[in-house]
Tab-separated table of C-alpha atoms in Angstrom:
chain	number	residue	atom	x	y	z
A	273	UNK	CA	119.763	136.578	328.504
A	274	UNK	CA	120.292	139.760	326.906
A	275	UNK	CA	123.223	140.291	324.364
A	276	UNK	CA	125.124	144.031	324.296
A	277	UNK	CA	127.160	144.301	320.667
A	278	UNK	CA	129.818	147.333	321.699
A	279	UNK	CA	131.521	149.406	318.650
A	280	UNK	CA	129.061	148.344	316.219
A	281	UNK	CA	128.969	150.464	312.855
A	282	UNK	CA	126.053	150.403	311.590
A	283	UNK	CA	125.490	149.942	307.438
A	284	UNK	CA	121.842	149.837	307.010
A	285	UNK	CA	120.391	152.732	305.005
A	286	UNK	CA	116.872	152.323	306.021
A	287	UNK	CA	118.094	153.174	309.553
A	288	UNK	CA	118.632	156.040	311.445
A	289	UNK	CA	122.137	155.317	312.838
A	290	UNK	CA	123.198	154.443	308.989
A	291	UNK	CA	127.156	154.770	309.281
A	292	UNK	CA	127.384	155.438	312.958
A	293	UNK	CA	129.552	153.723	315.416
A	294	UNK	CA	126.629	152.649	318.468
A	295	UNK	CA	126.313	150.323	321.351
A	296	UNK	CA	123.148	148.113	320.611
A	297	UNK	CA	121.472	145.897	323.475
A	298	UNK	CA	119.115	142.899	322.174
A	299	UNK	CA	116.742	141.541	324.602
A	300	UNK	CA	114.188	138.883	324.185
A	301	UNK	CA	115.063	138.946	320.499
A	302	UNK	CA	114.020	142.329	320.076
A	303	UNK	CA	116.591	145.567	319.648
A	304	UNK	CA	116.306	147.325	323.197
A	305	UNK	CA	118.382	149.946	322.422
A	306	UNK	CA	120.568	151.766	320.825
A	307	UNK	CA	123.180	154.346	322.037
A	308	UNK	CA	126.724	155.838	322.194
A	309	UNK	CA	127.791	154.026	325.289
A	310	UNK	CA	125.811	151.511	327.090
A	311	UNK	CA	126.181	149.632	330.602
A	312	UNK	CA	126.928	146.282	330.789
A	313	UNK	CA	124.683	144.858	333.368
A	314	UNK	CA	124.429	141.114	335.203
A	315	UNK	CA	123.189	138.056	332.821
A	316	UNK	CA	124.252	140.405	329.131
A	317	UNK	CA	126.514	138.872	327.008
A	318	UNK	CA	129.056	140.870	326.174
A	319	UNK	CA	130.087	140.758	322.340
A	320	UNK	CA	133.053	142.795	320.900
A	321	UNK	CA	135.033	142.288	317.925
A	322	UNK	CA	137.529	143.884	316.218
A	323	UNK	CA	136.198	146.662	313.955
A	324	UNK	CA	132.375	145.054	314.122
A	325	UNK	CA	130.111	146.446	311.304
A	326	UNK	CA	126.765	145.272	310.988
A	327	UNK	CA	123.872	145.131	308.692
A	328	UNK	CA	120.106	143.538	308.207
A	329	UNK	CA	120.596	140.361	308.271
A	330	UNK	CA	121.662	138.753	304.724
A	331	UNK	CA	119.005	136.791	302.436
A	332	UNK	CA	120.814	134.298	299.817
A	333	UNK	CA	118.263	133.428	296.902
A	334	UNK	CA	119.848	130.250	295.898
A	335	UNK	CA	121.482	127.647	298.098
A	336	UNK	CA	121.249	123.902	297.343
A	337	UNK	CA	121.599	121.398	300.408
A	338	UNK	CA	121.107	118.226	298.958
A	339	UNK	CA	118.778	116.692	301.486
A	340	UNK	CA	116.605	115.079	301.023
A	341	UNK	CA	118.153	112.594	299.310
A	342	UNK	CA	122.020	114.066	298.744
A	343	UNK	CA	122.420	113.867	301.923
A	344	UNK	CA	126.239	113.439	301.334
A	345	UNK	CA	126.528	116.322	299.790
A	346	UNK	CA	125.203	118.388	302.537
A	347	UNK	CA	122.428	118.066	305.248
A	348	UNK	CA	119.982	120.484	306.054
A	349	UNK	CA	121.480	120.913	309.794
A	350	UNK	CA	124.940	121.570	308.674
A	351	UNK	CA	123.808	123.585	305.699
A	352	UNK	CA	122.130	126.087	307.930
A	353	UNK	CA	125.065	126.432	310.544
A	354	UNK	CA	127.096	127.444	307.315
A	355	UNK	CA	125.001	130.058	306.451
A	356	UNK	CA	124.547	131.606	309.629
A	357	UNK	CA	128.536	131.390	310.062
A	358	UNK	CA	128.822	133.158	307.142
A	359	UNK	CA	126.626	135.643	307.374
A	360	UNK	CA	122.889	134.740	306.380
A	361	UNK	CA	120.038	134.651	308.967
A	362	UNK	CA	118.113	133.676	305.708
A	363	UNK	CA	118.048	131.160	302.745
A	364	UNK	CA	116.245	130.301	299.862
A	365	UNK	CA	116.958	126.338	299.030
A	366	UNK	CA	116.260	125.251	295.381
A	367	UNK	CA	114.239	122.345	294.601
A	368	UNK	CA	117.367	119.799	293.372
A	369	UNK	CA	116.784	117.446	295.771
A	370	UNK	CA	115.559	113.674	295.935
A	371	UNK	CA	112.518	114.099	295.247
A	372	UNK	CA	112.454	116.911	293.604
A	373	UNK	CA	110.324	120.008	296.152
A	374	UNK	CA	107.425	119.670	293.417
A	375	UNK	CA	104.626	119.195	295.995
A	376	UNK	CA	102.957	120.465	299.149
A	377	UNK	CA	104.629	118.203	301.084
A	378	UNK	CA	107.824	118.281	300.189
A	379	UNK	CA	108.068	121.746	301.063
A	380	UNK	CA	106.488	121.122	304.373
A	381	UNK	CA	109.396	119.016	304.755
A	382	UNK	CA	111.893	121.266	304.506
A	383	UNK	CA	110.279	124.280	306.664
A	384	UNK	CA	109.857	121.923	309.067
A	385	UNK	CA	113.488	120.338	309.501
A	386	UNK	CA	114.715	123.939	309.549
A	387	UNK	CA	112.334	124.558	312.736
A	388	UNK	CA	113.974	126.727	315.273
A	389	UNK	CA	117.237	127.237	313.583
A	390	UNK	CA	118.805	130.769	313.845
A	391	UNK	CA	118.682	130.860	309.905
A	392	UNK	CA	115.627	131.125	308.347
A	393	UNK	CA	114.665	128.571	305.414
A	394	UNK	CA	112.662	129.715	302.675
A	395	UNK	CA	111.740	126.844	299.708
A	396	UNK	CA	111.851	127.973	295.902
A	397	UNK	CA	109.484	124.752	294.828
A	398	UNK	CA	109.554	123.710	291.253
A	399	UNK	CA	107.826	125.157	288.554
A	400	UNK	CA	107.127	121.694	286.925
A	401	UNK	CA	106.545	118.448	287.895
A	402	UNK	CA	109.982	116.857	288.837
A	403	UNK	CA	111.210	119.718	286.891
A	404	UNK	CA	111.287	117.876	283.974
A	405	UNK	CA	109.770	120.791	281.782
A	406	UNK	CA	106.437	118.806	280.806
A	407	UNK	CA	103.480	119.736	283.219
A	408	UNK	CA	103.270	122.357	285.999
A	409	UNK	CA	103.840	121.555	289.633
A	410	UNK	CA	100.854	122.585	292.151
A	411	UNK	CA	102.018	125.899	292.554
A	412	UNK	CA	98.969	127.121	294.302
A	413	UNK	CA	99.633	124.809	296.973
A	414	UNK	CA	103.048	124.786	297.704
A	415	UNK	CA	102.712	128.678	298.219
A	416	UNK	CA	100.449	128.130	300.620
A	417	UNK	CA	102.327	125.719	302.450
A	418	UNK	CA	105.609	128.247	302.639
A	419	UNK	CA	107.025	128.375	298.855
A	420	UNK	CA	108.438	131.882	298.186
A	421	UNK	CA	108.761	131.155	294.539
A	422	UNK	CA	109.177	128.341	291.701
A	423	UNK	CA	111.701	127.807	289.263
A	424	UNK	CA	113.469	124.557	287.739
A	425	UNK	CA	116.953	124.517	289.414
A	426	UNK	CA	119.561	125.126	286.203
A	427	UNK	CA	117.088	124.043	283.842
A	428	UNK	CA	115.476	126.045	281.292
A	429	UNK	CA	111.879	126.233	280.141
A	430	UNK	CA	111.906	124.838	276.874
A	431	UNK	CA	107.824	125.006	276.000
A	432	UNK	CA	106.983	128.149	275.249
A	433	UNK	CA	103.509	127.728	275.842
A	434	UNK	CA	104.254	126.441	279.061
A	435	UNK	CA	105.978	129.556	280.735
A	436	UNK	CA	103.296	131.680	279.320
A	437	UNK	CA	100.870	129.647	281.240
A	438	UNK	CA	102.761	129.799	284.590
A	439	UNK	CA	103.228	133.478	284.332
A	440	UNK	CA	99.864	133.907	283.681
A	441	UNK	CA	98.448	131.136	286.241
A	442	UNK	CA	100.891	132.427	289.112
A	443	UNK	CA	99.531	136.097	289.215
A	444	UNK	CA	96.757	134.345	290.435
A	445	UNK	CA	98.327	134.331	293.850
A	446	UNK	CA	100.931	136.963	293.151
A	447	UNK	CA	103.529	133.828	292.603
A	448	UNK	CA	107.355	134.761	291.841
A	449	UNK	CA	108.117	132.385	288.543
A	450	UNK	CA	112.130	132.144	287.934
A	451	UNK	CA	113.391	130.975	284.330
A	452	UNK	CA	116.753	129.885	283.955
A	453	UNK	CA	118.154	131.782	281.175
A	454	UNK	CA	119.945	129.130	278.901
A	455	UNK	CA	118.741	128.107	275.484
A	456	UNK	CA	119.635	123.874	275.304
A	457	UNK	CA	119.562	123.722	271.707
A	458	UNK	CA	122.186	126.541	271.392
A	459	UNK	CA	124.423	125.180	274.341
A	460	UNK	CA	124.617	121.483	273.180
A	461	UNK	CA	127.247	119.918	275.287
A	462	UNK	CA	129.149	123.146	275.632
A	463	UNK	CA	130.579	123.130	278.718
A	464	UNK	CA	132.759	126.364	278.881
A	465	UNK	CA	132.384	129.954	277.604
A	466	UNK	CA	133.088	129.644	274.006
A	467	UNK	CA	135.524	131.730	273.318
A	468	UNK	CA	139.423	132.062	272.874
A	469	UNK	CA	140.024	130.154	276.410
A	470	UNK	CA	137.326	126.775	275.100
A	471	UNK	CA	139.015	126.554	271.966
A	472	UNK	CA	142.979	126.910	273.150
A	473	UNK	CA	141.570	124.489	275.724
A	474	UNK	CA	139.392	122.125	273.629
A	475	UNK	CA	136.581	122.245	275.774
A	476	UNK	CA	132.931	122.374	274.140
A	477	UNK	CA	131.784	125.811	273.843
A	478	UNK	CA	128.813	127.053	275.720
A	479	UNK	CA	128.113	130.877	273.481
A	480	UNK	CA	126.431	133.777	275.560
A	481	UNK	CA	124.050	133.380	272.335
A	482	UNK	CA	122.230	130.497	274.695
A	483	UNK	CA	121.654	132.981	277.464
A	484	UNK	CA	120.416	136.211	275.475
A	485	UNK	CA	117.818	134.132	273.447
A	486	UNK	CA	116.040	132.705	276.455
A	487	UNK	CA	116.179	136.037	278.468
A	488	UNK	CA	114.595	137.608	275.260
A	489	UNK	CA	111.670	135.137	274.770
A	490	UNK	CA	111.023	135.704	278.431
A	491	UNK	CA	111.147	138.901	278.286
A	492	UNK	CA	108.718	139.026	275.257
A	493	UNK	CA	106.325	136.455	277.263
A	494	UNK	CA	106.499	138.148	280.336
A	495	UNK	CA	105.480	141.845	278.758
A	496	UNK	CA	102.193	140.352	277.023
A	497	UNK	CA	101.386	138.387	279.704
A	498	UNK	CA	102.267	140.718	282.898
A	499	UNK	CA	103.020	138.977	286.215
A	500	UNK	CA	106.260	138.994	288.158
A	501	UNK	CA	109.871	136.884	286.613
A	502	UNK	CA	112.638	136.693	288.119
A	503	UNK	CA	115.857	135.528	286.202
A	504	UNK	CA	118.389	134.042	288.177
A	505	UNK	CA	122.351	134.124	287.533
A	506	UNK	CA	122.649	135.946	284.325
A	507	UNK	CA	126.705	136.017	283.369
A	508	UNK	CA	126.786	138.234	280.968
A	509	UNK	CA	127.225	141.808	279.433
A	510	UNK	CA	124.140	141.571	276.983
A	511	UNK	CA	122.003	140.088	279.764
A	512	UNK	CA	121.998	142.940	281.445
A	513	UNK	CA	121.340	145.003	278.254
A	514	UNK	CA	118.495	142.864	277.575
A	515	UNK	CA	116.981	143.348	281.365
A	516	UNK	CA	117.883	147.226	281.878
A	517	UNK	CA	115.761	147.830	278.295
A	518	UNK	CA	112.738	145.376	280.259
A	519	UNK	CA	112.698	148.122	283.121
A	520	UNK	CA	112.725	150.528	281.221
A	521	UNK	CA	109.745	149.314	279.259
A	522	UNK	CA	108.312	148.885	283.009
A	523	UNK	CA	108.027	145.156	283.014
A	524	UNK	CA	108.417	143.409	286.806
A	525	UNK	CA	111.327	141.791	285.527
A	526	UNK	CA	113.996	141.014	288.332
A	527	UNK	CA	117.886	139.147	288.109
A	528	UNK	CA	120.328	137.867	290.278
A	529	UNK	CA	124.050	137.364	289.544
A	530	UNK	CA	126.145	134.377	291.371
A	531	UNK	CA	129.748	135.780	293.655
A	532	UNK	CA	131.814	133.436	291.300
A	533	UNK	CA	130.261	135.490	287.763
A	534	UNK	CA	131.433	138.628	289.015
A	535	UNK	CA	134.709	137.674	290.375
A	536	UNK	CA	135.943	134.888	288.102
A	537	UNK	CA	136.488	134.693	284.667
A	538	UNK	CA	137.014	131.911	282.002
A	539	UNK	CA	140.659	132.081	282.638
A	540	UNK	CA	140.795	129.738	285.640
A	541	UNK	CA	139.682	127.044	283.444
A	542	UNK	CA	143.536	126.696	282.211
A	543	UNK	CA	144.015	124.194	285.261
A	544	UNK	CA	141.251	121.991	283.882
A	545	UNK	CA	140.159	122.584	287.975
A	546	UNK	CA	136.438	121.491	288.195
A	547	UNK	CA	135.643	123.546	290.410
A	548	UNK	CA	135.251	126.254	287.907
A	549	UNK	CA	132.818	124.197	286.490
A	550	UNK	CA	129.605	126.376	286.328
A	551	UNK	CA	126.475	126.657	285.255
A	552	UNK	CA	126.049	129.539	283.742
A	553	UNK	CA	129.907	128.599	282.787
A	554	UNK	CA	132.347	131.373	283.793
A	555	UNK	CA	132.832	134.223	280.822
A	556	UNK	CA	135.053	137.184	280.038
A	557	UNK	CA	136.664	139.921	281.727
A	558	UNK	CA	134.108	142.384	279.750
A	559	UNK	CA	131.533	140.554	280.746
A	560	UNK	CA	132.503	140.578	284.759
A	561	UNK	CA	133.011	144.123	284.045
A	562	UNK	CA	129.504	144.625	283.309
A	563	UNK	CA	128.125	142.526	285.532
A	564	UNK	CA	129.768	144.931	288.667
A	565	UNK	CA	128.550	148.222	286.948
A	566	UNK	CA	124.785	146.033	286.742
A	567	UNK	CA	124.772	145.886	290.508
A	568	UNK	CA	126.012	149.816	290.984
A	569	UNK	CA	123.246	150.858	288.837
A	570	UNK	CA	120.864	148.917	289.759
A	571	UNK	CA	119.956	146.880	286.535
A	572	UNK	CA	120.894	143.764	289.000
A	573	UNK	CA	118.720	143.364	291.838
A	574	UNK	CA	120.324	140.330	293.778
A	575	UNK	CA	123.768	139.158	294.124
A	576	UNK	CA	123.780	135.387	295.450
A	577	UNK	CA	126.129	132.293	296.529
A	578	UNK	CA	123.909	129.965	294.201
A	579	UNK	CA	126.112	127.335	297.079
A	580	UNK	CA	125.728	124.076	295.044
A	581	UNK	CA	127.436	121.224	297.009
A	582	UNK	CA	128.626	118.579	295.247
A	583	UNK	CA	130.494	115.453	296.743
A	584	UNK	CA	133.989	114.440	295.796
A	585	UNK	CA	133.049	111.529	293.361
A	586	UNK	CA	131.337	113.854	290.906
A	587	UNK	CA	134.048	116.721	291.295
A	588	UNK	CA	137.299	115.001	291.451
A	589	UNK	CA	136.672	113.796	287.567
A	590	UNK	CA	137.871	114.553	284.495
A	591	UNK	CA	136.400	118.374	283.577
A	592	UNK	CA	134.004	117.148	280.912
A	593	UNK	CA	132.448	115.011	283.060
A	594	UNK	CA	132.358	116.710	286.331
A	595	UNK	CA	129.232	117.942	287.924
A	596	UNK	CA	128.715	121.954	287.395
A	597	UNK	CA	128.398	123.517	290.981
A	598	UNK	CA	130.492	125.032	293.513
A	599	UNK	CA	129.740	126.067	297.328
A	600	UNK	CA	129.816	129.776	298.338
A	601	UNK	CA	128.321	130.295	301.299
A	602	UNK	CA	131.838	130.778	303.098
A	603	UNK	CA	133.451	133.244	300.570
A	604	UNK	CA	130.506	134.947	299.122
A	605	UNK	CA	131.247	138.124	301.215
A	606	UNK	CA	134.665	138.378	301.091
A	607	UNK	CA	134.988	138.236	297.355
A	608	UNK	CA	132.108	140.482	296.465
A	609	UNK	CA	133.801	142.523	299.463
A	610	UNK	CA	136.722	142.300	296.823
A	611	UNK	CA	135.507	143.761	293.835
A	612	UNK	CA	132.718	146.480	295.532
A	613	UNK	CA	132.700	148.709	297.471
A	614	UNK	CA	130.408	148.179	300.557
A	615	UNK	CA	127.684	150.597	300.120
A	616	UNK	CA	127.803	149.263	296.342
A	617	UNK	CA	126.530	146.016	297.172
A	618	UNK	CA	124.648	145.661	301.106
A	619	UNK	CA	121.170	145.913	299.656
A	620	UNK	CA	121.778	143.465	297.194
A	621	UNK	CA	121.744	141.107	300.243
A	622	UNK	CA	119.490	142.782	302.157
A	623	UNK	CA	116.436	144.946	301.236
A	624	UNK	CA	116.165	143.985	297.796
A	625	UNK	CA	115.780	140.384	297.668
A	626	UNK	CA	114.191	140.303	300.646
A	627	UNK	CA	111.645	142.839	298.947
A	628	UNK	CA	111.344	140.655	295.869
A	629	UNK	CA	110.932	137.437	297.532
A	630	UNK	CA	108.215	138.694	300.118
A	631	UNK	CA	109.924	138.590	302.950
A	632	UNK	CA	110.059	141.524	305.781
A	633	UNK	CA	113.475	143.373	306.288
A	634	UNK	CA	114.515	144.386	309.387
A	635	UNK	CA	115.482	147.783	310.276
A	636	UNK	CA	118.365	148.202	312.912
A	637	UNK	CA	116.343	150.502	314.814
A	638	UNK	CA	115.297	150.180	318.533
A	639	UNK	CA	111.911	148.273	319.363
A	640	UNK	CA	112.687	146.161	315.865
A	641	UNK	CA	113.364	142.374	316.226
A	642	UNK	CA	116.618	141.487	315.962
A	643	UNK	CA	117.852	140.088	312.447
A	644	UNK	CA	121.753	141.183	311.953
A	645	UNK	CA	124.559	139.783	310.362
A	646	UNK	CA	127.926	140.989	312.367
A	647	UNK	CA	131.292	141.219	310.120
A	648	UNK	CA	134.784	143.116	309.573
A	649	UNK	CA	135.185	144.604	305.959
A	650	UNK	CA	138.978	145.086	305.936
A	651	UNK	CA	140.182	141.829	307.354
A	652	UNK	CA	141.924	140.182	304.028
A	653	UNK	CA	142.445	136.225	304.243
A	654	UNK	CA	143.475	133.851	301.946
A	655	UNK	CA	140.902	131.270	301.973
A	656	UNK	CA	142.075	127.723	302.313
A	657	UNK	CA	140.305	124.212	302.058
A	658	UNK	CA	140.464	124.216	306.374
A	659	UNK	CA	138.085	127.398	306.479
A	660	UNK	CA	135.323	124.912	304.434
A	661	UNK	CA	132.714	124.426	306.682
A	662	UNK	CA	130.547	122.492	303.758
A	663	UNK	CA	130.153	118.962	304.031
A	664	UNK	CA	131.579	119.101	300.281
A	665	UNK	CA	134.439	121.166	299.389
A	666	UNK	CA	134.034	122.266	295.936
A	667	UNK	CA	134.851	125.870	296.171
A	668	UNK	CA	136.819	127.788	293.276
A	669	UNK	CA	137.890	130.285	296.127
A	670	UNK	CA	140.372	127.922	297.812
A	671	UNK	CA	143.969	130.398	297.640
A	672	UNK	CA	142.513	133.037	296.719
A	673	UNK	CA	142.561	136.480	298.555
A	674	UNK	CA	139.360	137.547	300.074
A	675	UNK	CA	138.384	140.815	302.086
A	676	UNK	CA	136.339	141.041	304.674
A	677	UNK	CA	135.538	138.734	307.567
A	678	UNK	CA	132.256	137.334	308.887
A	679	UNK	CA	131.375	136.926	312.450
A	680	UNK	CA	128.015	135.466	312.537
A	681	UNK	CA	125.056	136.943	312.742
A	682	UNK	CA	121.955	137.072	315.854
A	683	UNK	CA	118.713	135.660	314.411
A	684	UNK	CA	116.029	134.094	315.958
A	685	UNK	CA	116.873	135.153	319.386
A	686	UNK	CA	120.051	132.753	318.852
A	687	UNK	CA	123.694	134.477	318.317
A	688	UNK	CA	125.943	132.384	315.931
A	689	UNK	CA	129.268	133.258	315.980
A	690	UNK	CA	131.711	131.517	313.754
């Protein structure tokens, strides 16, 4: 059956409509065509929404599921139908599972329970074994058996020598290594932003210090011994001092920023809510400040969910013990939708991570296969704990006003509408 979109503004600016208002027909998975007005005909299903926009589909770079072995937390079924109701025909799934996605297998595992879904799984397999930080995982292997990348989930790289090796070892097989920028021995058991909000509060404080030394030993690593890093989540305003000065140098150093770090600040934390709890823990108004002009000018390359589900008995706990993690696959667009202005952000979901991660971005042009994500930008909701469609329900968005509305996307020849 063929599928006819009607009203459709287009926001792709790789494409030739770019900002125009077009009928677009899909057939066999593929974009048939693309015009001002087109007839409906027998066996085409008709789709129109109220002020429909659409883009290339969206690519999150970090999205725990839990399974294997969290299952609770969230399966790999459900976590996909999330993501394509909110927007992403593709997702890159850390390696915090149970076992940890440290072999060839294991990431066989996952591409293959994700098997004709309409969003697309991608694994990020760990950089060491079990991700405990001691030896390297078989990263050779696990590329060739689908991993995009390999990084320790929200753990840091604490040998030196170690991250020197991988950088060197992965440009073997042009491997993407991520390095989680936090510096242990400076962070202790901080567990908030330290700052004027930590010590009102009397919560541990976690300083920025812990992020800008491990970006800059990275840094230093990665420009004598070449090869491709990607940092993931930086939080701060120094961060992306220390990463715009990198480019500049010419060094393939890439970041990422989480929704919640350039939305929320340290402030929330006065409800003692643990679902502020975060890893990078939430900082300053300065620093979401710089953050948002990171992604205008281009110093940040990826905005992500980083959707961490975690189940009720580790989140409804006192905030010191708490888990750190929150979901955002259901709000990430309408807050970033909040804060930026569309054209500000769309490639950060679209042609640049897909560009960084390897993967092939389609153009909404005719004869192209179909990979769009379908959404209102003015629609403003306040998001509630009934709009969770997460197995857990850890969100720091629940009451607050988002903009923008998702429809679904069409991926896969499948069209997943929320």
């Amino acid at each position: 059956m063929s599928t006819l979109l009607r009203n459709a503004t287009i926001i792709d600016a790789t494409s030739p409509y770019h900002l125009q208002k077009k009928d677009i027909l899909i057939s066999n998975g593929k974009i048939e065509k693309i015009a001002d007005a087109i007839q409906l005909k027998e066996n085409t299903n008709l789709i129109e929404l109220e002020d429909l926009h659409i883009s290339c589909g969206w690519f999150d770079t970090s999205v725990s599921l839990g399974e294997p072995g969290f299952e609770e937390r969230e399966t790999i079924k459900n976590g996909l139908q999330v993501a394509a109701k909110s927007g992403f025909t593709a997702i890159a799934v850390n390696a915090n599972t149970n076992p940890i996605i440290d072999s060839k297998s294991d990431v066989e595992f996952l591409i293959h329970k994700a098997n004709n879904s309409a969003t697309k799984l991608y694994p990020i397999a760990a950089l060491t074994q079990k991700s405990k930080g001691i030896e390297m995982a078989e990263l050779y292997d696990m590329q060739l058996s689908g991993a995009i990348a390999f990084g320790d989930y929200n753990k840091p790289i604490e040998n030196d020598n170690l991250m020197k090796v991988a950088l060197l070892y992965a440009q073997n097989f042009d491997g993407l290594v991520l390095s989680f920028p936090k510096n242990n021995a400076i962070a202790g058991e901080g567990i908030a932003n330290e700052g004027i909000n930590s010590t009102k509060l009397g919560l541990k404080g976690s300083p920025a210090l812990t992020e800008h030394i491990q970006i800059a030993r990275d840094l230093f690593l990665l420009e004598y011994t070449g090869g491709k890093l990607h940092i993931p989540t930086i939080s701060t305003a120094k961060s992306v001092e220390l990463i715009k000065d990198a480019k500049k140098k010419g060094l393939q150093v890439t970041c990422s920023v989480s929704v919640h770090h350039l939305t929320l600040t340290d402030d929330e934390l006065h409800g003692f809510d643990s679902n502020f709890k975060t890893n990078p823990p939430l900082r300053t108004k300065e620093d979401i400040k710089a953050l948002q002009k990171g992604v205008k000018n281009g110093v940040i390359d990826i905005i992500t969910s980083d959707h961490n589900p975690i189940d009720i008995e580790h989140k409804k706990v006192e905030f010191s013990e708490a888990k750190d993690g929150v979901i955002g696959l259901e709000t990430a667009f309408g807050a970033i939708n909040s804060v930026l202005d569309l054209e500000n952000f769309i490639e950060n979901l679209t042609i640049k991570p897909k560009a960084i991660f390897g993967l092939e971005n389609y153009t909404i042009a005719e004869g192209n296969k179909a990979d769009i994500t379908l959404f209102d930008p003015k629609e403003e909701i306040v998001f509630t704990n009934q709009q969770i469609l997460s197995t857990s329900k850890n969100s720091p968005f629940i009451s607050k006003k988002l903009k923008g509305k998702v429809y679904g996307v069409f991926a896969n020849n499948q069209l997943i509408l929320k």
